[in-house]
Short mmCIF file of C-alpha atoms and ligand atoms in Angstrom, two decimals:
data_model
loop_
_atom_site.label_atom_id
_atom_site.label_comp_id
_atom_site.label_asym_id
_atom_site.label_seq_id
_atom_site.Cartn_x
_atom_site.Cartn_y
_atom_site.Cartn_z
CA UNK A 1 10.06 14.13 18.24
CA UNK A 2 10.92 13.60 14.54
CA UNK A 3 7.99 12.88 12.09
CA UNK A 4 8.82 9.57 10.53
CA UNK A 5 5.50 9.07 8.64
CA UNK A 6 3.76 12.09 7.08
CA UNK A 7 0.59 11.90 5.14
CA UNK A 8 -0.37 15.20 3.64
CA UNK A 9 -3.71 15.72 2.02
CA UNK A 10 -3.97 12.24 0.62
CA UNK A 11 -6.81 11.71 -1.89
CA UNK A 12 -7.54 8.55 -3.79
CA UNK A 13 -10.96 8.88 -5.39
CA UNK A 14 -12.60 5.64 -6.64
CA UNK A 15 -15.89 7.47 -7.51
CA UNK A 16 -19.18 7.41 -5.76
CA UNK A 17 -17.76 8.62 -2.53
CA UNK A 18 -15.41 5.66 -2.21
CA UNK A 19 -11.77 6.04 -1.45
CA UNK A 20 -9.84 8.47 0.71
CA UNK A 21 -10.21 12.29 0.78
CA UNK A 22 -7.84 14.94 1.93
CA UNK A 23 -6.50 12.61 4.66
CA UNK A 24 -3.61 13.98 6.69
CA UNK A 25 -1.75 12.85 9.71
CA UNK A 26 1.82 12.40 11.04
CA UNK A 27 3.42 9.65 13.10
CA UNK A 28 6.48 10.46 15.13
CA UNK A 29 9.45 8.14 15.61
CA UNK A 30 8.75 5.63 18.36
CA UNK A 31 4.92 6.19 18.34
CA UNK A 32 2.38 3.36 17.94
CA UNK A 33 -0.62 4.84 16.02
CA UNK A 34 -3.86 3.03 15.19
CA UNK A 35 -6.32 3.53 12.30
CA UNK A 36 -9.92 2.55 13.02
CA UNK A 37 -12.85 2.66 10.77
CA UNK A 38 -15.89 0.66 9.61
CA UNK A 39 -15.59 -1.72 6.62
CA UNK A 40 -14.96 0.23 3.41
CA UNK A 41 -13.90 3.36 5.25
CA UNK A 42 -10.54 3.61 3.50
CA UNK A 43 -8.05 1.94 5.88
CA UNK A 44 -6.44 -0.43 3.31
CA UNK A 45 -6.56 2.35 0.65
CA UNK A 46 -4.53 4.58 2.97
CA UNK A 47 -2.07 1.85 3.83
CA UNK A 48 -1.57 0.70 0.24
CA UNK A 49 -0.84 4.36 -0.74
CA UNK A 50 1.66 4.49 2.16
CA UNK A 51 3.39 1.40 0.87
CA UNK A 52 3.52 2.69 -2.66
CA UNK A 53 1.26 0.16 -4.23
CA UNK A 54 -1.06 2.72 -5.59
CA UNK A 55 -0.48 6.28 -6.72
CA UNK A 56 -2.41 9.01 -4.87
CA UNK A 57 -4.51 11.30 -7.01
CA UNK A 58 -3.39 14.12 -4.80
CA UNK A 59 -1.22 14.59 -1.74
CA UNK A 60 2.08 13.38 -0.60
CA UNK A 61 3.23 10.66 1.68
CA UNK A 62 6.78 10.40 3.10
CA UNK A 63 8.15 7.61 5.15
CA UNK A 64 11.51 7.85 6.75
CA UNK A 65 12.34 10.55 4.13
CA UNK A 66 11.21 8.45 1.15
CA UNK A 67 8.29 9.42 -1.15
CA UNK A 68 5.85 6.59 -1.02
CA UNK A 69 5.25 6.53 -4.71
CA UNK A 70 8.55 7.60 -6.19
CA UNK A 71 10.70 5.62 -3.75
CA UNK A 72 8.28 2.64 -3.45
CA UNK A 73 11.12 0.16 -3.64
CA UNK A 74 13.01 1.73 -0.78
CA UNK A 75 9.91 1.83 1.31
CA UNK A 76 9.31 -1.94 0.71
CA UNK A 77 12.96 -2.57 1.69
CA UNK A 78 12.77 -0.69 4.93
CA UNK A 79 9.23 -1.19 6.23
CA UNK A 80 7.80 -4.30 7.85
CA UNK A 81 4.30 -4.74 6.21
CA UNK A 82 1.36 -6.96 6.69
CA UNK A 83 -1.21 -6.69 3.89
CA UNK A 84 -4.92 -6.56 4.58
CA UNK A 85 -5.42 -9.54 2.21
CA UNK A 86 -2.67 -12.02 2.19
CA UNK A 87 -1.89 -13.50 -1.12
CA UNK A 88 1.46 -15.36 -0.96
CA UNK A 89 3.49 -16.08 -4.09
CA UNK A 90 3.46 -19.65 -5.28
CA UNK A 91 6.71 -20.79 -3.61
CA UNK A 92 5.67 -24.01 -1.91
CA UNK A 93 5.93 -24.20 1.95
CA UNK A 94 6.00 -21.59 4.53
CA UNK A 95 9.77 -22.30 5.15
CA UNK A 96 10.56 -21.49 1.58
CA UNK A 97 8.63 -18.25 1.69
CA UNK A 98 10.26 -17.19 4.89
CA UNK A 99 13.74 -17.98 3.48
CA UNK A 100 13.00 -15.81 0.45
CA UNK A 101 11.95 -13.12 2.77
CA UNK A 102 15.00 -13.48 4.90
CA UNK A 103 17.13 -13.12 1.62
CA UNK A 104 15.17 -9.97 0.62
CA UNK A 105 15.92 -8.50 4.01
CA UNK A 106 19.53 -9.66 3.93
CA UNK A 107 19.17 -11.63 7.12
CA UNK A 108 21.92 -14.26 7.57
CA UNK A 109 21.26 -15.21 11.25
CA UNK A 110 17.78 -16.75 11.42
CA UNK A 111 17.60 -16.97 15.25
CA UNK A 112 15.06 -14.21 15.62
CA UNK A 113 12.99 -15.62 12.78
CA UNK A 114 12.90 -19.02 14.52
CA UNK A 115 12.06 -17.35 17.81
CA UNK A 116 9.03 -15.74 16.16
CA UNK A 117 7.99 -19.03 14.55
CA UNK A 118 8.10 -20.57 18.09
CA UNK A 119 6.12 -17.74 19.70
CA UNK A 120 3.32 -18.18 17.18
CA UNK A 121 3.53 -22.02 17.15
CA UNK A 122 3.68 -21.91 13.37
CA UNK A 123 4.24 -25.06 11.33
CA UNK A 124 6.22 -23.69 8.50
CA UNK A 125 6.51 -27.06 6.76
CA UNK A 126 2.91 -26.68 5.54
CA UNK A 127 2.24 -25.62 2.00
CA UNK A 128 1.22 -21.99 1.65
CA UNK A 129 -1.78 -22.91 -0.33
CA UNK A 130 -3.06 -25.33 2.26
CA UNK A 131 -2.55 -23.08 5.32
CA UNK A 132 -5.52 -22.10 7.37
CA UNK A 133 -6.33 -18.35 7.57
CA UNK A 134 -4.69 -18.07 10.94
CA UNK A 135 -1.45 -19.87 9.82
CA UNK A 136 -1.21 -17.53 6.77
CA UNK A 137 -1.62 -14.55 9.07
CA UNK A 138 1.11 -15.91 11.46
CA UNK A 139 3.43 -16.47 8.43
CA UNK A 140 2.85 -12.84 7.27
CA UNK A 141 3.57 -11.63 10.85
CA UNK A 142 6.87 -13.47 11.07
CA UNK A 143 7.80 -12.11 7.59
CA UNK A 144 7.05 -8.54 8.67
CA UNK A 145 8.84 -8.64 12.04
CA UNK A 146 11.84 -10.83 11.39
CA UNK A 147 14.17 -8.06 10.28
CA UNK A 148 13.20 -5.95 13.26
CA UNK A 149 12.55 -3.00 10.92
CA UNK A 150 12.35 0.59 12.38
CA UNK A 151 8.85 1.04 10.92
CA UNK A 152 5.96 -1.43 10.78
CA UNK A 153 2.85 -0.90 8.80
CA UNK A 154 0.21 -3.45 9.66
CA UNK A 155 -3.19 -3.74 7.96
CA UNK A 156 -5.53 -5.54 10.51
CA UNK A 157 -2.62 -7.68 11.76
CA UNK A 158 -4.72 -9.92 14.04
CA UNK A 159 -7.15 -11.04 11.39
CA UNK A 160 -7.79 -14.81 11.79
CA UNK A 161 -5.73 -15.11 15.00
CA UNK A 162 -7.24 -16.84 18.04
CA UNK A 163 -7.34 -14.77 21.33
CA UNK A 164 -4.14 -16.28 22.66
CA UNK A 165 -2.24 -15.57 19.49
CA UNK A 166 -3.74 -12.02 19.49
CA UNK A 167 -2.16 -11.49 22.91
CA UNK A 168 1.19 -12.72 21.51
CA UNK A 169 0.94 -10.18 18.69
CA UNK A 170 0.15 -7.37 21.19
CA UNK A 171 3.26 -8.40 23.23
CA UNK A 172 5.29 -8.36 20.10
CA UNK A 173 4.15 -4.85 19.18
CA UNK A 174 4.84 -3.59 22.63
CA UNK A 175 8.29 -5.13 22.54
CA UNK A 176 9.02 -3.22 19.32
CA UNK A 177 7.68 -0.04 20.95
CA UNK A 178 10.07 -0.49 23.82
CA UNK A 179 12.90 -0.65 21.31
CA UNK A 180 11.94 2.73 19.89
CA UNK A 181 10.35 1.29 16.71
CA UNK A 182 7.45 3.03 14.98
CA UNK A 183 4.21 1.12 14.35
CA UNK A 184 1.11 2.04 12.35
CA UNK A 185 -1.73 -0.42 12.50
CA UNK A 186 -5.30 -0.61 11.34
CA UNK A 187 -7.74 -2.67 13.40
CA UNK A 188 -11.39 -3.19 14.31
CA UNK A 189 -10.43 -4.50 17.74
CA UNK A 190 -10.63 -1.88 20.45
CA UNK A 191 -8.75 -4.03 22.96
CA UNK A 192 -5.78 -4.37 20.64
CA UNK A 193 -5.71 -0.61 19.93
CA UNK A 194 -6.07 0.39 23.59
CA UNK A 195 -3.40 -2.11 24.62
CA UNK A 196 -0.80 -0.80 22.06
CA UNK A 197 -1.56 2.65 20.71
CA UNK A 198 -0.37 6.01 21.84
CA UNK A 199 -2.95 7.59 19.54
CA UNK A 200 -5.82 6.38 17.38
CA UNK A 201 -6.96 8.00 14.15
CA UNK A 202 -10.63 7.59 13.28
CA UNK A 203 -11.50 7.26 9.54
CA UNK A 204 -15.10 7.37 8.20
CA UNK A 205 -16.21 7.51 4.53
CA UNK A 206 -12.58 8.12 3.58
CA UNK A 207 -12.21 11.17 5.82
CA UNK A 208 -10.27 11.63 8.98
CA UNK A 209 -12.81 12.45 11.60
CA UNK A 210 -10.87 12.48 14.85
CA UNK A 211 -7.75 11.54 16.74
CA UNK A 212 -7.88 10.27 20.22
CA UNK A 213 -4.77 10.15 22.49
CA UNK A 214 -3.89 7.65 25.12
CA UNK A 215 -4.61 10.02 27.97
CA UNK A 216 -8.23 9.88 26.86
CA UNK A 217 -8.60 6.09 27.00
CA UNK A 218 -6.04 4.96 29.61
CA UNK A 219 -7.05 1.92 31.65
CA UNK A 220 -6.70 4.13 34.88
CA UNK A 221 -9.60 6.32 33.64
CA UNK A 222 -13.07 6.31 35.24
CA UNK A 223 -15.16 3.25 34.54
CA UNK A 224 -18.17 3.62 32.28
CA UNK A 225 -21.52 2.10 32.68
CA UNK A 226 -24.54 2.28 30.37
CA UNK A 227 -27.79 2.07 32.45
CA UNK A 228 -31.27 1.53 31.05
CA UNK A 229 -34.25 2.57 33.25
CA UNK A 230 -37.85 1.14 33.11
CA UNK A 231 -39.49 4.29 34.34
CA UNK A 232 -39.09 7.85 32.89
CA UNK A 233 -39.48 9.43 36.34
CA UNK A 234 -36.77 7.25 37.81
CA UNK A 235 -34.47 7.97 34.77
CA UNK A 236 -34.96 11.73 35.28
CA UNK A 237 -34.45 11.53 38.98
CA UNK A 238 -31.07 9.69 38.40
CA UNK A 239 -29.94 12.30 35.88
CA UNK A 240 -30.12 14.88 38.76
CA UNK A 241 -27.99 12.60 40.99
CA UNK A 242 -24.75 14.39 40.39
CA UNK A 243 -23.05 11.73 38.37
CA UNK A 244 -20.79 12.49 35.39
CA UNK A 245 -23.19 11.88 32.52
CA UNK A 246 -21.50 11.06 29.19
CA UNK A 247 -24.45 10.30 27.00
CA UNK A 248 -28.24 10.25 27.53
CA UNK A 249 -31.27 9.20 25.54
CA UNK A 250 -34.55 10.50 26.93
CA UNK A 251 -36.71 8.52 24.54
CA UNK A 252 -35.09 5.22 25.42
CA UNK A 253 -34.43 6.17 29.03
CA UNK A 254 -30.75 5.13 29.00
CA UNK A 255 -27.60 7.01 29.88
CA UNK A 256 -23.93 6.40 30.15
CA UNK A 257 -22.03 7.59 33.25
CA UNK A 258 -18.38 7.70 34.22
CA UNK A 259 -17.51 6.74 37.87
CA UNK A 260 -14.31 6.42 39.69
CA UNK A 261 -13.48 3.51 42.14
CA UNK A 262 -14.57 5.57 45.13
CA UNK A 263 -18.03 6.38 43.67
CA UNK A 264 -18.76 2.72 42.91
CA UNK A 265 -20.52 1.66 46.05
CA UNK A 266 -22.56 4.84 46.14
CA UNK A 267 -23.69 4.15 42.58
CA UNK A 268 -25.04 0.79 43.33
CA UNK A 269 -26.76 2.05 46.40
CA UNK A 270 -28.49 4.86 44.50
CA UNK A 271 -29.55 2.32 41.80
CA UNK A 272 -31.10 -0.08 44.30
CA UNK A 273 -34.47 1.56 44.60
CA UNK A 274 -34.88 2.01 40.88
CA UNK A 275 -36.39 -0.38 38.39
CA UNK A 276 -33.38 -0.93 36.28
CA UNK A 277 -33.66 -2.64 32.83
CA UNK A 278 -29.93 -3.30 32.36
CA UNK A 279 -26.55 -2.10 33.37
CA UNK A 280 -23.64 -2.58 31.05
CA UNK A 281 -20.01 -2.15 31.91
CA UNK A 282 -18.26 -0.54 28.95
CA UNK A 283 -14.62 -1.81 29.12
CA UNK A 284 -13.23 0.01 26.10
CA UNK A 285 -13.28 3.76 26.31
CA UNK A 286 -11.97 4.04 22.78
CA UNK A 287 -15.06 2.14 21.59
CA UNK A 288 -17.26 4.66 23.46
CA UNK A 289 -15.44 7.51 21.65
CA UNK A 290 -15.70 5.77 18.35
CA UNK A 291 -19.38 4.98 18.50
CA UNK A 292 -20.28 8.50 19.59
CA UNK A 293 -18.10 10.26 17.17
CA UNK A 294 -19.12 8.05 14.16
CA UNK A 295 -22.87 8.24 15.22
CA UNK A 296 -22.55 12.06 15.17
CA UNK A 297 -21.15 11.93 11.66
CA UNK A 298 -24.17 10.03 10.48
CA UNK A 299 -26.76 12.29 11.80
N1 ATP B 1 -9.33 -0.68 -6.72
C1 ATP B 1 -10.51 -0.21 -6.32
N2 ATP B 1 -11.44 0.21 -7.26
C2 ATP B 1 -12.62 0.75 -6.83
N3 ATP B 1 -13.04 0.97 -5.58
C3 ATP B 1 -12.08 0.50 -4.64
C4 ATP B 1 -10.87 -0.03 -4.95
N4 ATP B 1 -10.22 -0.32 -3.74
C5 ATP B 1 -11.07 0.07 -2.75
N5 ATP B 1 -12.18 0.53 -3.29
C6 ATP B 1 -13.31 1.08 -2.50
O1 ATP B 1 -12.85 2.09 -1.61
C7 ATP B 1 -13.47 2.03 -0.36
C8 ATP B 1 -12.44 1.80 0.76
O2 ATP B 1 -11.93 0.48 0.65
P1 ATP B 1 -10.89 0.00 1.66
O3 ATP B 1 -10.36 -1.35 1.24
O4 ATP B 1 -9.78 1.01 1.85
O5 ATP B 1 -11.64 -0.03 3.09
P2 ATP B 1 -11.18 -0.67 4.51
O6 ATP B 1 -11.36 0.42 5.47
O7 ATP B 1 -9.85 -1.28 4.44
O8 ATP B 1 -12.34 -1.81 4.76
P3 ATP B 1 -12.20 -3.16 5.59
O9 ATP B 1 -12.47 -2.85 6.96
O10 ATP B 1 -13.28 -3.95 4.94
O11 ATP B 1 -10.87 -3.77 5.23
C9 ATP B 1 -14.49 0.92 -0.47
O12 ATP B 1 -15.72 1.36 -0.79
C10 ATP B 1 -13.91 0.01 -1.62
O13 ATP B 1 -15.01 -0.67 -2.31
MG1 MG B 2 -9.15 -3.12 4.74
#
């Protein structure tokens, strides 16, 4: 598959270890790729470099054949973008803003725009300045998606959305994916990443630390449980029980195991005689990867 986004050795150094350092990855046409990292890890910096708002100190980014810095105008004309921090121009109501955006995209037929407004139950008559955080976010979503661009770059697109609206956004991203569009999004929400992404890139302290593919966090995978034991002896006994152990901590007497559906009853039977402090179901495998990989970086 053709590479549609290519980030090659991107460095943007803000000093004191802040910024993005020697960051490289590609996105193929039709892929949905996520970027996850803690606050300040460099997600927005990466995305702002991709959109041509800032000039990299080193490295090169191309999107659909355009150089992000030299061809910044073409990038903005062809990529649907949601910024990490929304700051609308002073143009009155949401309706005015969306009309300006429609003109910018050269959209004459506003049917799809209105469909998006309906999906997100957005009151566009409201003044931009008075909009709640969620309303602003929905306005930015409509503006980014209304031209059905081939490429979408979304910086934490579900910020400020309630859970129902988040689900609508996930549906919308999946609809674009079905149409063969390419989506790159940053997020802190593992559910949203697992539901949409083919691949997730982990960023930490401005460096790319790992990429995890869908086959590693698919919903059909084994279920994970974290189990805390009261007694060291019982903890050690359980470790020998033949389960697939993903993590263990001898000091705190807890471990994480992966079990398939058939092993489930057996698991609960083998836990029954033990003095269990807690058992946590870990629904998001991606979160498990993330926590473990980032923790290792910090050791
Ligand atoms: N213009 C700037 N001047 C100096 N430092 C900056 C500038 N922009 C970003 N930084 C620093 O670079 C680092 C990365 O910031 P960035 O906004 O990319 O993080 P992020 O991953 O998007 O975080 P968040 O999850 O909070 O949105 C931070 O330490 C930030 O303070
Ligand atoms: Mg950010």
